[in-house]
Amino acid sequence: MKYLFLAIIILSCYGNCYAEIYYVKTNGNDTINDGKSWNAAFATLQKALQVSQYGDQIWVTQGTYKPTAYPSGITNQSSPLTDRDKAFEMVNGVKLYGGFSGDETSVMQRIADHRTILSGDIGVENNDIDNCYHVLISINDDSTTLIDGFTITQGRAKPNPPSGPNYIIIEGMPVYRTAGGAMFFRNTFAKLNNILFTGNMADIEGGGMCSYGSSPLLTNVVFSENRGGMGGGMANKSRSNPSLLNVNFSANIATPDGGGMYNEYSSPILENVLFISNSAPLGGGMKNYQSYCQLTNVVFHKNIGSFMGGGMHNAFYSAPTLKNAVFWKNSSPAGGGLADDSKSASNSINVTFAENTSRFSSVVLHGGGAVFVDDSKTKIKNSIFWGNKYLYNNTLLDNDIITRKNSEVSVSNSLLQLPNTATNYPSASFLALDSAHNIFAQNPLFVDVVNGNLRLEDCSPAVNAGDTVGVPATDLDGNIRPYPAGSTDVDMGAYENQTIAWPAHLNITEPITNGAIVKVAGEITATNQISGAIAVYQGTKSVTLLPDFSATSNTFTAVIGGCGTGISASADGASKR
């Protein structure tokens, strides 16, 4: 038994008990230094990667570092290798940290001012025709592999000439020269923390990053000003299932699909993610193709889809689920906020669509200031539509949802911005749409829509008007939902009002014979008797006094609305409004 125990200890130490920290700084030396202290640091990241093994760490000071060697394990290529095939190749199980000044003794001592840049600009500076196809490559790396604290830039996955097959084979895996300008993943589960992808390009997929069959974890990552064919910022292909937490996609451009992110046969999970000012013909913020994304606490703002889906475009059996999402001021000819196309089926729960715009010149494929549905089935629950428009013949008209052929839209417990008419919401497309479960043409009373504060005022008709089944436990701010805890009523939209503690419905039957009483609810129904008391019934939506109700001595007041200012029970004089 003691030998078995010893064997277990030896195996558990493999790659960990003798782990090294290798140090890299721009004025180091690869020839005479061993890289095992700041004083004996290597000069290049390439050297540190070559000597590191599973369990090691690499610490890199501020400065710019460029690939100087080919990835190991290349067995074949579609055309002869050139300097452009040089790249940093991650080592399985190695943790790579940037952002040091050169005297730290702990990773926690790093500060943000020390930028460590990995650049693909290996040839003539500022002439990208000779830049690396990929700055960083990760093949067959497990979840202990980490890159933390780097800016990755100037990758150019753009062969010249662009035609014909372009790939290399590494560890038996094809790596495409047209994908993943900053970073290319294949069969990888690595972690990325505190990374900025900026100024990268790809001809086909993932200007910033491209994943094939990979499930990396990205935390505190920014994709900014990258360009790609499919996925200006990030592309996920072939059953890639990355997880993104606190990630920002801004000002990325794609032609034709997914300005911020493109997903194909993949199921990414996104939480606390922003898509701001990205653009593409299809899916300015995100494009899904036969993909099943899960998005929680996600904001799409000022994204542009020049053909379809300003914020998001879903195509060919895609079925994303969105919870606590905001689509604000996105635009596209078809679906300013979101477009479901070709048998897709998005599911929106507690989503706010505000001030999105459909701008178009074609009368064939257009409309849907907020949502456009074509040959698809869309579900919407606990959501708010307000201020969405479509522009036609230089005229802005109110418009939230447009459907085309073979489409079904299921809307429940939501606020729609137009009156419930057959013209606005034809029954053939809008299933079971009725005023008992939805609110029509009522201002949701956002706190400050002009400046993007889409939280609800206390008087909002959307407060306590949702359905609690299947809702997220918190709202976009991270506040408890429903509020207060244990309530059976939940708000519509991405934000849960945190000041309203009254119920959505109140049926008052008990007599009130003394004291000063205020009863507040969304809807109040009364059949009781009031005598010898002062009472105020304040219904934010309605107060219904049934025939059995009575009040004497002129001491009853019924108030409709008015929830933003409180009502005192000292009021005198019977009145109903």
Coordinates of C-alpha atoms in Angstrom, one line a residue:
M1 CA 0.0 0.0 0.0
K2 CA 2.8 2.4 0.9
Y3 CA 4.3 1.9 -2.6
L4 CA 0.9 2.7 -4.2
F5 CA 0.7 5.9 -2.1
L6 CA 4.2 6.9 -3.2
A7 CA 3.3 6.3 -6.8
I8 CA 0.3 8.5 -6.5
I9 CA 2.5 11.3 -5.1
I10 CA 5.0 11.0 -7.9
L11 CA 2.2 11.1 -10.5
S12 CA 0.6 14.1 -8.9
C13 CA 3.9 16.0 -9.0
Y14 CA 4.2 15.5 -12.7
G15 CA 4.4 18.9 -14.3
N16 CA 3.8 20.7 -11.0
C17 CA 6.3 19.9 -8.3
Y18 CA 9.2 21.1 -10.3
A19 CA 7.5 23.9 -12.2
E20 CA 9.7 26.8 -13.3
I21 CA 9.0 30.5 -13.8
Y22 CA 10.8 31.9 -16.9
Y23 CA 11.3 35.6 -17.2
V24 CA 11.4 37.7 -20.3
K25 CA 12.3 41.3 -20.8
T26 CA 13.3 43.4 -23.9
N27 CA 16.8 43.9 -22.7
G28 CA 17.4 40.3 -21.7
N29 CA 19.6 37.8 -23.4
D30 CA 18.7 34.5 -25.0
T31 CA 22.3 33.3 -25.4
I32 CA 23.9 33.5 -22.0
N33 CA 20.8 33.8 -19.7
D34 CA 18.8 30.8 -18.4
G35 CA 15.6 32.9 -18.0
K36 CA 15.1 31.9 -14.3
S37 CA 15.2 35.3 -12.8
W38 CA 14.6 38.9 -13.8
N39 CA 18.4 39.4 -13.8
A40 CA 18.9 36.5 -16.1
A41 CA 15.8 37.0 -18.2
F42 CA 15.4 36.0 -21.8
A43 CA 15.1 38.6 -24.5
T44 CA 12.4 36.9 -26.5
L45 CA 9.1 35.2 -25.7
Q46 CA 10.0 32.7 -28.3
K47 CA 12.9 31.4 -26.3
A48 CA 10.8 31.0 -23.1
L49 CA 8.1 29.1 -25.0
Q50 CA 10.8 26.7 -26.4
V51 CA 12.2 25.7 -23.0
S52 CA 8.9 25.7 -21.0
Q53 CA 6.9 22.6 -20.2
Y54 CA 3.7 21.6 -18.5
G55 CA 3.1 23.5 -15.3
D56 CA 5.6 26.2 -15.9
Q57 CA 4.9 30.0 -16.0
I58 CA 6.3 32.7 -18.2
W59 CA 6.5 36.3 -17.0
V60 CA 6.9 39.0 -19.6
T61 CA 7.7 42.7 -19.0
Q62 CA 6.1 45.6 -20.9
G63 CA 7.3 46.1 -24.4
T64 CA 6.7 44.7 -27.9
Y65 CA 7.5 41.1 -28.8
K66 CA 7.3 39.5 -32.3
P67 CA 7.4 35.9 -33.4
T68 CA 10.8 34.7 -34.6
A69 CA 10.2 31.0 -35.2
Y70 CA 7.8 28.6 -36.9
P71 CA 5.4 26.6 -34.8
S72 CA 6.8 23.2 -33.8
G73 CA 5.3 20.1 -35.2
I74 CA 4.6 21.3 -38.7
T75 CA 4.2 18.2 -40.9
N76 CA 2.8 19.7 -44.1
Q77 CA 1.6 22.9 -45.8
S78 CA -0.3 23.9 -48.9
S79 CA 2.6 26.0 -50.1
P80 CA 6.2 26.6 -49.0
L81 CA 6.7 28.2 -45.6
T82 CA 7.6 31.9 -45.4
D83 CA 8.3 34.2 -42.6
R84 CA 4.6 35.0 -42.4
D85 CA 4.0 31.5 -41.0
K86 CA 6.1 32.3 -37.9
A87 CA 3.9 32.5 -34.7
F88 CA 4.0 32.2 -31.0
E89 CA 2.8 28.7 -30.2
M90 CA 1.2 28.1 -26.8
V91 CA 2.7 25.2 -24.8
N92 CA 0.2 22.9 -23.1
G93 CA -0.2 23.6 -19.4
V94 CA 2.0 26.7 -19.4
K95 CA 0.7 30.0 -18.0
L96 CA 1.8 33.0 -19.9
Y97 CA 1.6 36.4 -18.0
G98 CA 2.3 39.9 -19.4
G99 CA 2.2 43.3 -17.8
F100 CA 5.3 43.3 -15.6
S101 CA 7.8 46.1 -15.0
G102 CA 10.6 43.7 -14.3
D103 CA 11.0 43.6 -10.5
E104 CA 7.8 41.8 -9.3
T105 CA 7.7 38.7 -7.2
S106 CA 4.0 38.0 -7.6
V107 CA 1.6 38.1 -10.5
M108 CA -0.7 40.2 -8.3
Q109 CA 1.8 43.1 -8.3
R110 CA 1.3 43.9 -12.0
I111 CA -0.4 47.2 -12.9
A112 CA -2.4 48.0 -16.0
D113 CA 0.0 50.7 -17.2
H114 CA 2.6 48.1 -18.2
R115 CA 1.5 47.0 -21.7
T116 CA 2.9 43.9 -23.1
I117 CA 2.3 43.7 -26.8
L118 CA 2.5 40.7 -29.0
S119 CA 2.7 42.0 -32.6
G120 CA 2.6 40.3 -36.0
D121 CA 4.4 43.2 -37.7
I122 CA 7.5 41.2 -38.4
G123 CA 8.6 42.7 -41.7
V124 CA 8.6 46.2 -42.9
E125 CA 6.9 48.2 -40.1
N126 CA 3.5 49.5 -40.8
N127 CA 3.4 47.6 -44.1
D128 CA 1.0 44.7 -43.3
I129 CA 1.5 42.7 -46.5
D130 CA 4.4 40.9 -44.8
N131 CA 2.9 40.5 -41.3
C132 CA 2.4 37.1 -39.6
Y133 CA -0.7 35.1 -40.6
H134 CA -1.2 34.5 -36.8
V135 CA 0.4 36.1 -33.8
L136 CA -0.5 33.3 -31.5
I137 CA -1.5 29.6 -32.1
S138 CA -3.0 27.1 -29.6
I139 CA -3.4 23.5 -30.6
N140 CA -4.5 20.6 -28.4
D141 CA -4.0 22.7 -25.2
D142 CA -6.0 21.8 -22.0
S143 CA -7.7 24.2 -19.6
T144 CA -4.6 24.7 -17.4
T145 CA -3.1 26.6 -20.3
L146 CA -3.4 30.4 -19.8
I147 CA -2.6 33.7 -21.4
D148 CA -3.1 36.7 -19.2
G149 CA -2.3 40.4 -19.6
F150 CA -1.4 41.0 -23.3
T151 CA -2.3 43.2 -26.2
I152 CA -2.3 41.1 -29.4
T153 CA -2.2 43.1 -32.6
Q154 CA -1.1 43.3 -36.3
G155 CA -2.0 39.7 -37.2
R156 CA -2.8 39.4 -40.9
A157 CA -4.5 36.2 -41.9
K158 CA -4.6 37.4 -45.5
P159 CA -2.5 35.4 -48.0
N160 CA -1.1 37.1 -51.1
P161 CA -2.4 36.0 -53.5
P162 CA -5.6 35.1 -51.7
S163 CA -6.8 32.3 -54.0
G164 CA -6.1 28.6 -53.6
P165 CA -5.6 26.4 -50.5
N166 CA -3.7 28.1 -47.7
Y167 CA -2.9 26.1 -44.6
I168 CA -0.2 24.4 -42.6
I169 CA -0.6 21.2 -40.6
I170 CA 0.5 21.3 -36.9
E171 CA 0.2 18.3 -34.6
G172 CA -2.1 16.8 -37.3
M173 CA -4.4 19.7 -37.3
P174 CA -5.0 22.1 -40.2
V175 CA -4.3 25.8 -39.4
Y176 CA -5.7 28.1 -42.0
R177 CA -3.7 31.1 -43.1
T178 CA -7.0 32.9 -43.8
A179 CA -8.4 32.7 -40.2
G180 CA -7.6 34.0 -36.8
G181 CA -5.3 37.0 -37.4
A182 CA -4.4 37.5 -33.8
M183 CA -5.1 34.0 -32.5
F184 CA -6.0 30.6 -34.0
F185 CA -7.4 27.9 -31.8
R186 CA -7.8 24.2 -32.7
N187 CA -9.1 21.6 -30.2
T188 CA -8.2 23.9 -27.4
F189 CA -9.6 24.6 -23.9
A190 CA -7.2 27.4 -22.9
K191 CA -8.1 30.3 -20.7
L192 CA -7.6 34.0 -21.8
N193 CA -7.7 36.7 -19.1
N194 CA -7.2 40.5 -19.5
I195 CA -6.5 40.4 -23.3
L196 CA -6.9 43.2 -25.9
F197 CA -7.3 42.1 -29.5
T198 CA -6.9 45.1 -31.7
G199 CA -5.9 46.0 -35.2
N200 CA -6.0 42.4 -36.6
M201 CA -7.4 41.1 -39.9
A202 CA -8.5 37.8 -41.5
D203 CA -9.7 37.2 -45.1
I204 CA -12.2 34.5 -44.1
E205 CA -12.8 33.9 -40.4
G206 CA -12.0 35.7 -37.1
G207 CA -10.1 38.9 -37.6
G208 CA -9.2 38.8 -33.9
M209 CA -9.6 35.2 -33.0
C210 CA -10.8 32.0 -34.7
S211 CA -11.7 28.7 -32.9
Y212 CA -12.2 25.3 -34.5
G213 CA -13.6 22.6 -32.2
S214 CA -12.4 24.5 -29.2
S215 CA -14.0 25.6 -25.9
P216 CA -11.7 28.4 -24.4
L217 CA -12.7 30.5 -21.5
L218 CA -12.4 34.3 -22.0
T219 CA -12.6 36.7 -19.1
N220 CA -12.1 40.5 -19.2
V221 CA -11.2 40.4 -22.9
V222 CA -11.7 43.2 -25.4
F223 CA -12.0 42.9 -29.2
S224 CA -11.6 46.3 -30.8
E225 CA -11.2 47.5 -34.4
N226 CA -10.5 44.1 -35.9
R227 CA -11.7 43.0 -39.4
G228 CA -12.7 39.7 -40.9
G229 CA -14.8 38.0 -43.5
M230 CA -17.0 36.1 -41.0
G231 CA -16.5 37.4 -37.5
G232 CA -14.6 40.7 -37.4
G233 CA -13.7 40.2 -33.7
M234 CA -14.2 36.5 -33.2
A235 CA -15.3 33.4 -35.2
N236 CA -16.4 30.1 -33.6
K237 CA -16.6 27.1 -36.0
S238 CA -17.1 23.3 -36.0
R239 CA -18.7 22.8 -32.6
S240 CA -16.7 25.4 -30.7
N241 CA -18.3 26.2 -27.4
P242 CA -16.4 29.1 -25.8
S243 CA -17.5 30.8 -22.6
L244 CA -17.2 34.6 -22.4
L245 CA -17.4 36.6 -19.2
N246 CA -17.0 40.4 -19.1
V247 CA -16.1 40.7 -22.8
N248 CA -16.4 43.8 -25.0
F249 CA -16.7 43.8 -28.8
S250 CA -16.3 47.3 -30.2
A251 CA -15.9 48.8 -33.6
N252 CA -15.1 45.5 -35.3
I253 CA -16.1 45.0 -39.0
A254 CA -16.9 41.9 -41.0
T255 CA -17.9 41.3 -44.6
P256 CA -20.3 39.5 -44.9
D257 CA -21.2 38.1 -41.4
G258 CA -20.9 39.0 -37.8
G259 CA -19.2 42.3 -37.1
G260 CA -18.4 41.4 -33.5
M261 CA -18.9 37.6 -33.5
Y262 CA -19.7 34.8 -35.9
N263 CA -20.9 31.4 -34.8
E264 CA -21.3 28.3 -37.1
Y265 CA -22.3 25.0 -35.7
S266 CA -21.3 26.3 -32.3
S267 CA -22.8 27.0 -28.9
P268 CA -21.0 29.8 -27.1
I269 CA -22.1 31.0 -23.6
L270 CA -21.9 34.8 -23.0
E271 CA -22.4 36.6 -19.8
N272 CA -21.9 40.3 -19.2
V273 CA -20.9 41.0 -22.8
L274 CA -21.1 44.3 -24.8
F275 CA -21.4 44.6 -28.5
I276 CA -20.9 48.3 -29.4
S277 CA -20.6 50.0 -32.8
N278 CA -19.8 46.8 -34.8
S279 CA -20.9 46.4 -38.4
A280 CA -21.5 43.8 -41.1
P281 CA -24.0 43.2 -43.8
L282 CA -25.5 40.3 -41.8
G283 CA -25.5 40.6 -38.0
G284 CA -23.7 43.9 -37.1
G285 CA -23.1 42.7 -33.6
M286 CA -23.5 38.9 -33.9
K287 CA -24.3 36.3 -36.7
N288 CA -25.4 32.8 -35.8
Y289 CA -25.5 30.0 -38.4
Q290 CA -26.9 26.7 -37.1
S291 CA -25.8 27.7 -33.6
Y292 CA -27.3 27.7 -30.2
C293 CA -25.9 30.5 -28.1
Q294 CA -26.8 31.4 -24.6
L295 CA -26.6 35.1 -23.8
T296 CA -27.2 36.5 -20.3
N297 CA -26.7 40.2 -19.4
V298 CA -25.7 41.3 -22.9
V299 CA -26.0 44.7 -24.5
F300 CA -26.2 45.5 -28.2
H301 CA -25.7 49.2 -28.9
K302 CA -25.2 51.1 -32.1
N303 CA -24.4 48.1 -34.2
I304 CA -25.2 48.2 -37.9
G305 CA -26.3 45.4 -40.2
S306 CA -26.3 46.9 -43.7
F307 CA -28.6 44.1 -44.9
M308 CA -30.2 42.2 -42.0
G309 CA -29.9 42.2 -38.2
G310 CA -28.4 45.3 -36.8
G311 CA -27.7 43.7 -33.4
M312 CA -28.0 40.0 -34.2
H313 CA -28.8 37.9 -37.2
N314 CA -29.9 34.2 -36.8
A315 CA -30.0 32.0 -39.8
F316 CA -30.5 28.3 -40.8
Y317 CA -32.0 26.7 -37.6
S318 CA -30.1 28.9 -35.1
A319 CA -31.8 29.1 -31.7
P320 CA -30.1 31.5 -29.3
T321 CA -31.6 32.2 -25.9
L322 CA -31.3 35.8 -24.6
K323 CA -32.0 36.8 -21.0
N324 CA -31.6 40.3 -19.5
A325 CA -30.5 41.7 -22.8
V326 CA -30.7 45.2 -24.2
F327 CA -30.9 46.2 -27.9
W328 CA -30.6 50.0 -28.1
K329 CA -30.1 52.2 -31.1
N330 CA -29.0 49.4 -33.5
S331 CA -30.0 49.7 -37.2
S332 CA -30.5 47.6 -40.3
P333 CA -32.9 47.5 -43.3
A334 CA -34.4 44.3 -41.9
G335 CA -34.5 43.9 -38.1
G336 CA -32.9 46.9 -36.6
G337 CA -32.3 45.0 -33.4
L338 CA -32.6 41.3 -34.2
A339 CA -33.5 39.2 -37.3
D340 CA -34.6 35.6 -37.3
D341 CA -34.2 34.0 -40.7
S342 CA -34.4 30.6 -42.4
K343 CA -36.0 28.3 -39.8
S344 CA -34.4 30.0 -36.8
A345 CA -36.0 30.3 -33.4
S346 CA -34.6 32.9 -31.0
N347 CA -36.0 33.0 -27.4
S348 CA -36.0 36.4 -25.7
I349 CA -36.7 36.6 -22.0
N350 CA -36.6 40.0 -20.2
V351 CA -35.2 41.8 -23.2
T352 CA -35.5 45.5 -23.8
F353 CA -35.7 46.7 -27.4
A354 CA -35.5 50.5 -27.5
E355 CA -34.9 53.1 -30.3
N356 CA -33.7 50.5 -32.9
T357 CA -34.3 51.5 -36.5
S358 CA -35.0 49.8 -39.8
R359 CA -33.7 51.9 -42.6
F360 CA -34.2 50.6 -46.2
S361 CA -34.9 51.4 -49.8
S362 CA -36.1 47.9 -50.9
V363 CA -39.8 47.0 -50.6
V364 CA -39.0 43.3 -50.9
L365 CA -37.0 42.7 -47.7
H366 CA -37.4 45.4 -45.0
G367 CA -39.0 46.5 -41.8
G368 CA -38.9 45.4 -38.2
G369 CA -37.6 48.4 -36.3
A370 CA -36.8 46.0 -33.4
V371 CA -37.3 42.5 -34.8
F372 CA -37.6 41.0 -38.2
V373 CA -38.9 37.4 -38.6
D374 CA -38.7 35.5 -41.9
D375 CA -39.6 31.8 -42.2
S376 CA -38.8 31.4 -38.5
K377 CA -40.5 30.9 -35.1
T378 CA -39.6 33.6 -32.5
K379 CA -40.5 33.6 -28.8
I380 CA -40.6 36.8 -26.7
K381 CA -41.4 36.9 -23.0
N382 CA -41.3 39.6 -20.3
S383 CA -39.9 42.1 -22.9
I384 CA -40.3 45.7 -23.7
F385 CA -40.5 47.4 -27.1
W386 CA -40.5 51.2 -27.3
G387 CA -39.3 53.9 -29.6
N388 CA -38.4 51.5 -32.4
K389 CA -38.8 52.9 -35.9
Y390 CA -38.6 52.2 -39.6
L391 CA -37.6 54.8 -42.1
Y392 CA -39.3 54.7 -45.5
N393 CA -39.5 57.5 -48.1
N394 CA -37.8 59.8 -45.5
T395 CA -40.5 59.2 -43.0
L396 CA -39.9 57.7 -39.6
L397 CA -42.8 55.5 -38.4
D398 CA -43.3 53.5 -35.2
N399 CA -42.6 49.8 -35.8
D400 CA -41.5 47.0 -33.5
I401 CA -41.9 43.5 -35.1
I402 CA -42.4 42.6 -38.8
T403 CA -43.0 39.0 -40.0
R404 CA -42.8 37.5 -43.5
K405 CA -43.7 34.1 -44.9
N406 CA -44.2 31.1 -42.7
S407 CA -43.4 32.9 -39.5
E408 CA -44.7 32.6 -36.0
V409 CA -44.2 35.0 -33.1
S410 CA -45.2 34.1 -29.6
V411 CA -45.3 37.1 -27.4
S412 CA -46.3 36.8 -23.7
N413 CA -46.3 39.2 -20.8
S414 CA -44.6 41.9 -22.9
L415 CA -45.1 45.6 -23.7
L416 CA -45.5 46.2 -27.4
Q417 CA -45.4 49.8 -28.7
L418 CA -48.3 49.7 -31.1
P419 CA -52.1 49.2 -30.6
N420 CA -53.3 45.6 -30.9
T421 CA -54.7 45.6 -34.3
A422 CA -54.7 43.1 -37.2
T423 CA -52.6 45.5 -39.2
N424 CA -49.9 45.8 -36.6
Y425 CA -50.0 42.2 -35.3
P426 CA -51.7 39.9 -37.7
S427 CA -53.2 36.8 -36.0
A428 CA -51.7 34.5 -38.7
S429 CA -48.2 35.3 -37.4
F430 CA -48.7 36.5 -33.8
L431 CA -50.0 33.6 -31.8
A432 CA -52.4 34.1 -28.8
L433 CA -51.6 37.8 -28.6
D434 CA -54.1 39.4 -26.2
S435 CA -54.4 42.3 -23.8
A436 CA -54.8 40.0 -20.8
H437 CA -51.1 38.9 -21.1
N438 CA -49.5 41.9 -22.9
I439 CA -49.5 45.7 -22.8
F440 CA -50.0 47.7 -25.9
A441 CA -49.1 51.3 -26.9
Q442 CA -48.2 52.4 -23.3
N443 CA -45.0 54.3 -22.6
P444 CA -42.9 52.0 -20.4
L445 CA -41.4 55.1 -18.7
F446 CA -37.7 54.5 -18.9
V447 CA -35.7 56.6 -16.4
D448 CA -33.7 58.4 -19.2
V449 CA -33.9 56.8 -22.6
V450 CA -32.0 59.6 -24.3
N451 CA -28.9 58.7 -22.3
G452 CA -29.5 55.0 -22.4
N453 CA -30.9 54.5 -18.8
L454 CA -33.5 51.9 -19.7
R455 CA -34.4 51.1 -16.1
L456 CA -38.0 51.5 -15.2
E457 CA -39.6 54.4 -13.3
D458 CA -41.7 53.5 -10.3
C459 CA -44.8 54.4 -12.4
S460 CA -44.0 52.1 -15.3
P461 CA -46.8 49.8 -16.5
A462 CA -44.1 47.2 -17.0
V463 CA -43.4 47.0 -13.2
N464 CA -44.7 43.7 -11.8
A465 CA -46.3 42.8 -15.1
G466 CA -44.1 39.9 -16.1
D467 CA -44.3 36.1 -15.5
T468 CA -41.8 34.6 -13.1
V469 CA -41.5 31.2 -14.8
G470 CA -38.1 30.7 -16.3
V471 CA -36.8 34.2 -15.5
P472 CA -33.2 34.8 -14.5
A473 CA -32.5 35.2 -10.7
T474 CA -31.0 38.6 -11.2
D475 CA -31.4 41.5 -13.6
L476 CA -28.9 43.2 -15.9
D477 CA -27.5 45.2 -13.0
G478 CA -27.1 42.1 -10.9
N479 CA -30.0 43.0 -8.6
I480 CA -32.4 40.4 -7.3
R481 CA -35.3 39.4 -9.5
P482 CA -38.1 39.4 -8.7
Y483 CA -38.1 42.2 -6.2
P484 CA -38.7 42.0 -3.3
A485 CA -37.5 38.5 -2.7
G486 CA -40.3 35.9 -2.7
S487 CA -42.6 38.1 -4.8
T488 CA -44.8 36.4 -7.3
D489 CA -44.5 39.3 -9.7
V490 CA -41.6 40.3 -11.9
D491 CA -40.9 43.3 -14.1
M492 CA -40.7 43.3 -17.9
G493 CA -37.5 44.2 -19.6
A494 CA -33.8 43.8 -18.7
Y495 CA -34.0 45.7 -15.4
E496 CA -35.9 45.0 -12.2
N497 CA -37.2 48.0 -10.4
Q498 CA -35.7 48.0 -6.9
T499 CA -38.0 50.5 -5.2
I500 CA -41.5 49.1 -5.8
A501 CA -42.6 46.6 -3.1
W502 CA -46.3 46.5 -3.8
P503 CA -48.1 43.6 -5.5
A504 CA -49.2 43.6 -9.1
H505 CA -52.8 42.7 -8.1
L506 CA -54.7 43.4 -4.9
N507 CA -58.3 42.3 -4.1
I508 CA -59.6 44.2 -1.1
T509 CA -62.5 42.5 0.7
E510 CA -62.0 43.3 4.4
P511 CA -63.9 46.2 6.0
I512 CA -61.8 49.3 7.1
T513 CA -63.3 51.0 10.1
N514 CA -60.5 53.0 11.7
G515 CA -57.1 54.6 11.1
A516 CA -55.4 56.1 8.0
I517 CA -54.8 53.5 5.4
V518 CA -53.0 53.5 2.0
K519 CA -53.3 50.5 -0.3
V520 CA -51.0 50.4 -3.3
A521 CA -50.8 47.9 -6.1
G522 CA -50.6 47.7 -9.8
E523 CA -54.3 46.8 -10.1
I524 CA -56.8 47.1 -7.2
T525 CA -60.2 45.5 -7.1
A526 CA -62.4 46.5 -4.1
T527 CA -65.6 45.0 -2.7
N528 CA -65.2 46.2 0.9
Q529 CA -66.8 48.8 3.1
I530 CA -65.0 51.9 4.5
S531 CA -66.4 53.8 7.5
G532 CA -64.8 55.8 10.3
A533 CA -61.4 55.7 8.5
I534 CA -59.4 57.6 5.9
A535 CA -58.4 55.4 3.0
V536 CA -56.5 55.8 -0.2
Y537 CA -56.4 53.1 -2.9
Q538 CA -53.6 53.8 -5.3
G539 CA -53.5 51.7 -8.4
T540 CA -50.6 52.3 -10.7
K541 CA -52.7 50.9 -13.6
S542 CA -56.3 50.7 -12.4
V543 CA -58.7 50.8 -9.4
T544 CA -61.9 48.9 -9.9
L545 CA -64.8 49.5 -7.4
L546 CA -67.3 46.7 -7.6
P547 CA -71.0 47.1 -6.6
D548 CA -70.4 45.8 -3.0
F549 CA -67.9 48.5 -2.3
S550 CA -69.0 51.5 -0.2
A551 CA -67.4 54.4 1.6
T552 CA -69.0 56.9 4.0
S553 CA -68.0 60.2 5.6
N554 CA -66.2 61.5 2.5
T555 CA -62.9 59.9 3.5
F556 CA -62.0 57.7 0.5
T557 CA -59.7 58.6 -2.4
A558 CA -59.0 56.4 -5.5
V559 CA -55.9 57.3 -7.4
I560 CA -54.9 55.9 -10.8
G561 CA -51.1 56.2 -11.4
G562 CA -49.2 58.7 -9.3
C563 CA -46.8 56.1 -8.0
G564 CA -43.8 58.3 -8.5
T565 CA -44.8 60.7 -5.7
G566 CA -46.5 58.9 -2.8
I567 CA -50.1 59.6 -1.7
S568 CA -50.9 60.5 1.9
A569 CA -53.8 58.9 3.7
S570 CA -54.5 62.3 5.3
A571 CA -56.4 63.2 2.1
D572 CA -60.0 64.1 2.7
G573 CA -63.0 64.3 0.3
A574 CA -64.3 61.3 -1.7
S575 CA -62.9 61.2 -5.2
K576 CA -62.2 58.7 -7.9
R577 CA -59.9 59.3 -10.9

